[in-house]
């Protein structure tokens, strides 16, 4: 695997590869099998697979979360080698952002719903970094997880607004055998919290099993209550929404998705299931 830390070097290398198709997997590192499933998917459909590891400061609204975000770069590099990744881009913050850089792209209501409501500024940070990474890597295909469902919609909107010629591919959520969605933040959970966190996937499944378009408000309320009843779990939202707009689902919604965020101890977890 080739590793680059500057825009110039990675650009020079990728340009030298001519017409080879590029699959790109942006990450913040602390890699788990969820990330590696994206790498596997990229390898299947492209000549070159590029992964970036960059803990993007502009998407963190909690300075402690940024400070404590795990950064096991040696282990990550070994996992990427093993997974057959061709190129790693691991830039320092100064390579991506100018001092005091500020700009805002209007992506519409998606920015302020759900995650955007609880993490103000988060999606502007995501938009900034993905825009910059796409400009550097210039991939043919971009692989992102359903785990961050709203992020996928936000990036799709940005790609379409800016006319970036990349195909977006959504990859399914990888879970531990007991159902917990894999996340770099799971290592912060104590063994007891790890058990309590299982209520998230259980509740999502319960909602999926009991869904009909007429009982949405009750179902959402009951789901919040189920989450809150579990020791150490504080739900932030549980929403059953239209899969394209993230507005409340209705009979015309082609896709329906249930999305939730909850704090388990000090760790904030998100998860979702496709209902229709
Ligand atoms: P992150 O490092 O958390 O920014 O995630 C990088 C990419 O991996 C994003 O596209 C995520 O949606 C995806 N991802 C994170 N967790 C999972 C998972 N459990 N299964 C599949 N993809 C995931």
Short mmCIF file of C-alpha atoms and ligand atoms in Angstrom, two decimals:
data_model
loop_
_atom_site.label_atom_id
_atom_site.label_comp_id
_atom_site.label_asym_id
_atom_site.label_seq_id
_atom_site.Cartn_x
_atom_site.Cartn_y
_atom_site.Cartn_z
CA UNK A 1 0.00 0.00 0.00
CA UNK A 2 1.26 3.45 -0.89
CA UNK A 3 0.83 6.11 1.76
CA UNK A 4 0.69 9.85 1.07
CA UNK A 5 0.39 12.79 3.42
CA UNK A 6 0.35 15.70 0.94
CA UNK A 7 -2.13 16.63 -1.78
CA UNK A 8 0.65 17.10 -4.28
CA UNK A 9 2.12 13.63 -3.84
CA UNK A 10 -1.16 11.73 -3.98
CA UNK A 11 -2.31 13.76 -7.01
CA UNK A 12 0.96 13.09 -8.79
CA UNK A 13 0.66 9.37 -8.11
CA UNK A 14 -3.00 9.06 -9.11
CA UNK A 15 -2.44 11.11 -12.27
CA UNK A 16 0.41 8.77 -13.22
CA UNK A 17 -2.08 5.87 -13.15
CA UNK A 18 -3.82 7.18 -16.28
CA UNK A 19 -7.33 5.91 -16.95
CA UNK A 20 -7.48 3.50 -13.99
CA UNK A 21 -10.82 3.76 -12.17
CA UNK A 22 -10.62 4.97 -8.59
CA UNK A 23 -12.84 3.87 -5.70
CA UNK A 24 -12.63 6.09 -2.63
CA UNK A 25 -13.44 5.35 1.03
CA UNK A 26 -13.10 8.40 3.31
CA UNK A 27 -12.77 7.58 7.03
CA UNK A 28 -11.64 9.04 10.32
CA UNK A 29 -9.64 5.91 11.16
CA UNK A 30 -9.91 3.55 14.17
CA UNK A 31 -10.92 1.09 11.49
CA UNK A 32 -13.30 -1.80 12.10
CA UNK A 33 -15.03 -4.32 9.85
CA UNK A 34 -17.60 -1.72 8.79
CA UNK A 35 -14.86 0.37 7.20
CA UNK A 36 -13.22 -2.74 5.76
CA UNK A 37 -16.50 -3.80 4.10
CA UNK A 38 -16.38 -0.47 2.22
CA UNK A 39 -12.81 -1.20 1.15
CA UNK A 40 -13.88 -4.65 -0.09
CA UNK A 41 -16.73 -3.10 -2.06
CA UNK A 42 -14.41 -0.49 -3.60
CA UNK A 43 -11.91 -3.17 -4.60
CA UNK A 44 -14.61 -5.12 -6.45
CA UNK A 45 -15.60 -2.21 -8.65
CA UNK A 46 -12.40 -0.25 -9.34
CA UNK A 47 -8.78 -0.57 -10.46
CA UNK A 48 -7.43 1.44 -7.53
CA UNK A 49 -8.86 1.66 -4.02
CA UNK A 50 -8.00 4.79 -2.04
CA UNK A 51 -8.79 5.19 1.66
CA UNK A 52 -8.33 8.43 3.58
CA UNK A 53 -7.83 8.65 7.32
CA UNK A 54 -8.44 12.18 8.53
CA UNK A 55 -10.03 13.14 11.83
CA UNK A 56 -11.79 16.22 10.53
CA UNK A 57 -11.82 18.95 13.20
CA UNK A 58 -14.56 21.01 11.51
CA UNK A 59 -17.21 18.31 11.93
CA UNK A 60 -16.79 18.00 15.70
CA UNK A 61 -18.97 20.29 17.77
CA UNK A 62 -17.72 18.78 21.04
CA UNK A 63 -14.00 19.51 21.66
CA UNK A 64 -13.74 16.54 24.04
CA UNK A 65 -15.08 14.18 21.39
CA UNK A 66 -12.39 15.46 19.00
CA UNK A 67 -9.65 15.19 21.62
CA UNK A 68 -10.66 11.65 22.65
CA UNK A 69 -11.31 10.34 19.14
CA UNK A 70 -9.16 7.17 18.80
CA UNK A 71 -6.18 7.43 16.42
CA UNK A 72 -4.47 4.00 16.19
CA UNK A 73 -2.69 4.72 12.90
CA UNK A 74 -0.24 1.75 12.95
CA UNK A 75 -3.07 -0.76 13.48
CA UNK A 76 -5.17 1.00 10.85
CA UNK A 77 -2.39 0.76 8.28
CA UNK A 78 -1.96 -2.96 8.99
CA UNK A 79 -5.73 -3.51 8.54
CA UNK A 80 -5.74 -1.62 5.24
CA UNK A 81 -2.75 -3.61 3.93
CA UNK A 82 -4.51 -6.81 4.90
CA UNK A 83 -7.74 -5.67 3.21
CA UNK A 84 -5.89 -4.99 -0.05
CA UNK A 85 -6.24 -1.20 -0.05
CA UNK A 86 -3.90 0.31 -2.66
CA UNK A 87 -3.48 3.88 -1.44
CA UNK A 88 -3.80 5.58 1.94
CA UNK A 89 -4.14 9.36 2.19
CA UNK A 90 -3.37 10.46 5.76
CA UNK A 91 -2.85 14.24 5.69
CA UNK A 92 -2.23 16.58 8.62
CA UNK A 93 -4.92 19.22 9.27
CA UNK A 94 -2.73 21.95 7.73
CA UNK A 95 -2.73 20.08 4.41
CA UNK A 96 -6.52 20.26 4.22
CA UNK A 97 -7.46 23.60 5.79
CA UNK A 98 -6.08 27.11 5.59
CA UNK A 99 -5.90 29.11 8.81
CA UNK A 100 -9.31 30.31 9.85
CA UNK A 101 -10.97 28.89 6.76
CA UNK A 102 -14.71 29.39 6.77
CA UNK A 103 -17.27 28.76 4.09
CA UNK A 104 -20.78 27.51 3.97
CA UNK A 105 -22.63 25.56 1.31
CA UNK A 106 -26.42 25.75 1.41
CA UNK A 107 -27.56 22.13 1.34
CA UNK A 108 -31.11 22.98 2.44
CA UNK A 109 -33.13 21.44 5.29
CA UNK A 110 -30.95 18.30 5.49
CA UNK A 111 -28.35 20.34 7.36
CA UNK A 112 -30.56 21.07 10.36
CA UNK A 113 -32.71 17.95 10.78
CA UNK A 114 -31.97 15.07 13.20
CA UNK A 115 -28.17 14.88 13.59
CA UNK A 116 -27.91 18.46 12.36
CA UNK A 117 -30.21 19.59 15.15
CA UNK A 118 -28.18 17.84 17.88
CA UNK A 119 -24.78 18.58 16.33
CA UNK A 120 -24.94 22.15 14.99
CA UNK A 121 -22.33 22.76 12.29
CA UNK A 122 -21.56 19.05 11.92
CA UNK A 123 -22.74 18.73 8.34
CA UNK A 124 -20.99 21.89 7.20
CA UNK A 125 -17.79 20.26 8.46
CA UNK A 126 -18.63 17.04 6.63
CA UNK A 127 -19.44 18.94 3.44
CA UNK A 128 -16.17 20.88 3.61
CA UNK A 129 -13.95 17.88 4.14
CA UNK A 130 -15.62 15.58 1.61
CA UNK A 131 -15.58 18.36 -1.00
CA UNK A 132 -11.86 18.83 -0.47
CA UNK A 133 -11.08 15.11 -0.43
CA UNK A 134 -13.06 14.54 -3.65
CA UNK A 135 -11.17 17.39 -5.28
CA UNK A 136 -7.87 15.76 -4.32
CA UNK A 137 -8.67 12.10 -5.04
CA UNK A 138 -11.07 12.66 -7.99
CA UNK A 139 -12.63 9.19 -7.63
CA UNK A 140 -15.05 7.53 -10.03
CA UNK A 141 -16.96 5.90 -7.17
CA UNK A 142 -17.43 7.03 -3.58
CA UNK A 143 -18.30 4.41 -0.92
CA UNK A 144 -20.10 5.51 2.23
CA UNK A 145 -21.99 3.62 4.91
CA UNK A 146 -25.72 3.46 5.57
CA UNK A 147 -24.63 3.71 9.23
CA UNK A 148 -24.38 7.48 8.66
CA UNK A 149 -27.56 7.65 6.62
CA UNK A 150 -28.05 11.41 6.83
CA UNK A 151 -24.40 11.98 5.97
CA UNK A 152 -24.93 9.98 2.77
CA UNK A 153 -27.85 12.25 1.80
CA UNK A 154 -25.89 15.39 2.69
CA UNK A 155 -22.90 14.33 0.58
CA UNK A 156 -25.19 13.27 -2.29
CA UNK A 157 -26.77 16.72 -2.22
CA UNK A 158 -23.36 18.42 -2.21
CA UNK A 159 -22.16 16.24 -5.09
CA UNK A 160 -25.23 17.11 -7.11
CA UNK A 161 -25.13 20.87 -6.28
CA UNK A 162 -21.45 21.15 -7.19
CA UNK A 163 -21.76 18.88 -10.25
CA UNK A 164 -18.99 16.55 -9.07
CA UNK A 165 -18.66 13.58 -11.46
CA UNK A 166 -18.64 10.77 -8.90
CA UNK A 167 -21.02 7.87 -8.34
CA UNK A 168 -22.21 7.47 -4.75
CA UNK A 169 -22.50 3.91 -3.40
CA UNK A 170 -24.27 3.22 -0.10
CA UNK A 171 -22.95 0.16 1.78
CA UNK A 172 -24.95 -1.75 4.43
CA UNK A 173 -24.34 -1.47 8.18
CA UNK A 174 -21.89 -4.02 9.60
CA UNK A 175 -22.88 -5.21 13.06
CA UNK A 176 -21.35 -7.18 15.90
CA UNK A 177 -22.91 -10.65 16.29
CA UNK A 178 -25.26 -9.31 18.99
CA UNK A 179 -26.52 -6.54 16.69
CA UNK A 180 -24.57 -3.51 17.91
CA UNK A 181 -23.61 -1.39 14.90
CA UNK A 182 -19.84 -1.27 14.54
CA UNK A 183 -18.45 2.16 15.39
CA UNK A 184 -15.07 3.62 16.23
CA UNK A 185 -16.70 5.04 19.36
CA UNK A 186 -17.73 1.60 20.73
CA UNK A 187 -14.33 1.25 22.41
CA UNK A 188 -15.39 3.97 24.86
CA UNK A 189 -18.23 1.75 26.17
CA UNK A 190 -17.71 -0.14 29.44
CA UNK A 191 -18.78 -3.82 29.32
CA UNK A 192 -22.03 -2.90 31.12
CA UNK A 193 -22.74 0.02 28.76
CA UNK A 194 -21.98 -2.25 25.81
CA UNK A 195 -24.82 -4.53 27.00
CA UNK A 196 -27.22 -1.63 27.58
CA UNK A 197 -26.43 -0.30 24.10
CA UNK A 198 -28.07 -3.38 22.55
CA UNK A 199 -31.45 -1.78 23.25
CA UNK A 200 -30.81 0.50 20.24
CA UNK A 201 -30.86 -2.23 17.59
CA UNK A 202 -33.59 -4.12 19.44
CA UNK A 203 -35.80 -1.04 19.42
CA UNK A 204 -35.14 -0.36 15.74
CA UNK A 205 -36.17 -3.93 14.94
CA UNK A 206 -39.23 -3.67 17.14
CA UNK A 207 -40.29 -0.56 15.23
CA UNK A 208 -39.69 -2.26 11.89
CA UNK A 209 -41.85 -5.21 12.96
CA UNK A 210 -44.68 -2.96 14.20
CA UNK A 211 -44.60 -0.29 11.50
CA UNK A 212 -47.59 0.93 9.62
CA UNK A 213 -47.95 4.38 8.19
CA UNK A 214 -50.87 5.27 10.49
CA UNK A 215 -49.17 4.66 13.80
CA UNK A 216 -45.97 6.70 13.35
CA UNK A 217 -46.34 9.21 16.20
CA UNK A 218 -47.22 6.50 18.74
CA UNK A 219 -44.46 4.23 17.48
CA UNK A 220 -41.86 6.99 17.78
CA UNK A 221 -43.01 7.85 21.28
CA UNK A 222 -42.96 4.20 22.37
CA UNK A 223 -39.51 3.70 20.85
CA UNK A 224 -38.16 6.72 22.78
CA UNK A 225 -39.68 5.29 25.96
CA UNK A 226 -38.10 1.86 25.35
CA UNK A 227 -34.69 3.46 24.90
CA UNK A 228 -35.07 5.71 27.95
CA UNK A 229 -36.15 2.76 30.09
CA UNK A 230 -32.77 1.06 29.61
CA UNK A 231 -30.21 1.83 32.32
CA UNK A 232 -27.61 4.44 31.31
CA UNK A 233 -29.30 5.16 27.95
CA UNK A 234 -30.47 8.68 27.08
CA UNK A 235 -32.14 8.87 23.68
CA UNK A 236 -31.79 12.12 21.71
CA UNK A 237 -34.20 11.36 18.89
CA UNK A 238 -36.04 8.46 17.30
CA UNK A 239 -37.57 9.39 13.95
CA UNK A 240 -39.35 7.44 11.26
CA UNK A 241 -38.84 9.45 8.12
CA UNK A 242 -38.94 9.55 4.35
CA UNK A 243 -35.66 8.02 3.15
CA UNK A 244 -35.01 10.83 0.66
CA UNK A 245 -36.01 13.99 2.52
CA UNK A 246 -35.78 12.92 6.18
CA UNK A 247 -39.12 14.64 6.69
CA UNK A 248 -41.87 12.63 8.44
CA UNK A 249 -42.75 9.56 6.37
CA UNK A 250 -46.14 9.44 4.73
CA UNK A 251 -48.07 7.09 2.47
CA UNK A 252 -46.19 8.46 -0.58
CA UNK A 253 -42.72 7.76 0.83
CA UNK A 254 -40.93 5.27 -1.44
CA UNK A 255 -38.37 4.51 1.24
CA UNK A 256 -38.90 4.79 4.96
CA UNK A 257 -36.09 4.72 7.48
CA UNK A 258 -36.03 4.75 11.27
CA UNK A 259 -33.09 6.73 12.64
CA UNK A 260 -31.97 7.17 16.21
CA UNK A 261 -29.23 8.70 18.35
CA UNK A 262 -28.69 7.94 22.01
CA UNK A 263 -26.09 8.56 24.65
CA UNK A 264 -24.95 5.44 26.43
CA UNK A 265 -22.95 6.68 29.39
CA UNK A 266 -20.72 9.34 27.86
CA UNK A 267 -20.72 7.80 24.39
CA UNK A 268 -23.04 9.03 21.67
CA UNK A 269 -24.22 6.28 19.31
CA UNK A 270 -26.31 6.44 16.13
CA UNK A 271 -28.04 3.66 14.24
CA UNK A 272 -30.86 3.13 11.74
CA UNK A 273 -32.84 0.51 9.84
CA UNK A 274 -34.59 0.65 6.51
CA UNK A 275 -38.26 -0.04 7.12
CA UNK A 276 -39.53 0.12 3.58
P1 LIG B 1 -16.10 7.22 10.02
O1 LIG B 1 -14.69 6.75 10.14
O2 LIG B 1 -16.92 6.97 11.24
O3 LIG B 1 -16.18 8.63 9.50
O4 LIG B 1 -16.77 6.31 8.91
C1 LIG B 1 -16.23 6.22 7.62
C2 LIG B 1 -17.19 5.51 6.72
O5 LIG B 1 -17.46 4.19 7.22
C3 LIG B 1 -18.54 6.22 6.63
O6 LIG B 1 -19.01 6.17 5.29
C4 LIG B 1 -19.41 5.40 7.54
O7 LIG B 1 -20.79 5.45 7.22
C5 LIG B 1 -18.85 4.01 7.32
N1 LIG B 1 -19.18 3.15 8.46
C6 LIG B 1 -19.04 3.44 9.79
N2 LIG B 1 -19.50 2.44 10.54
C7 LIG B 1 -19.96 1.49 9.69
C8 LIG B 1 -20.58 0.21 9.86
N3 LIG B 1 -20.83 -0.30 11.07
N4 LIG B 1 -20.92 -0.49 8.75
C9 LIG B 1 -20.68 0.02 7.51
N5 LIG B 1 -20.10 1.21 7.28
C10 LIG B 1 -19.76 1.94 8.35
#
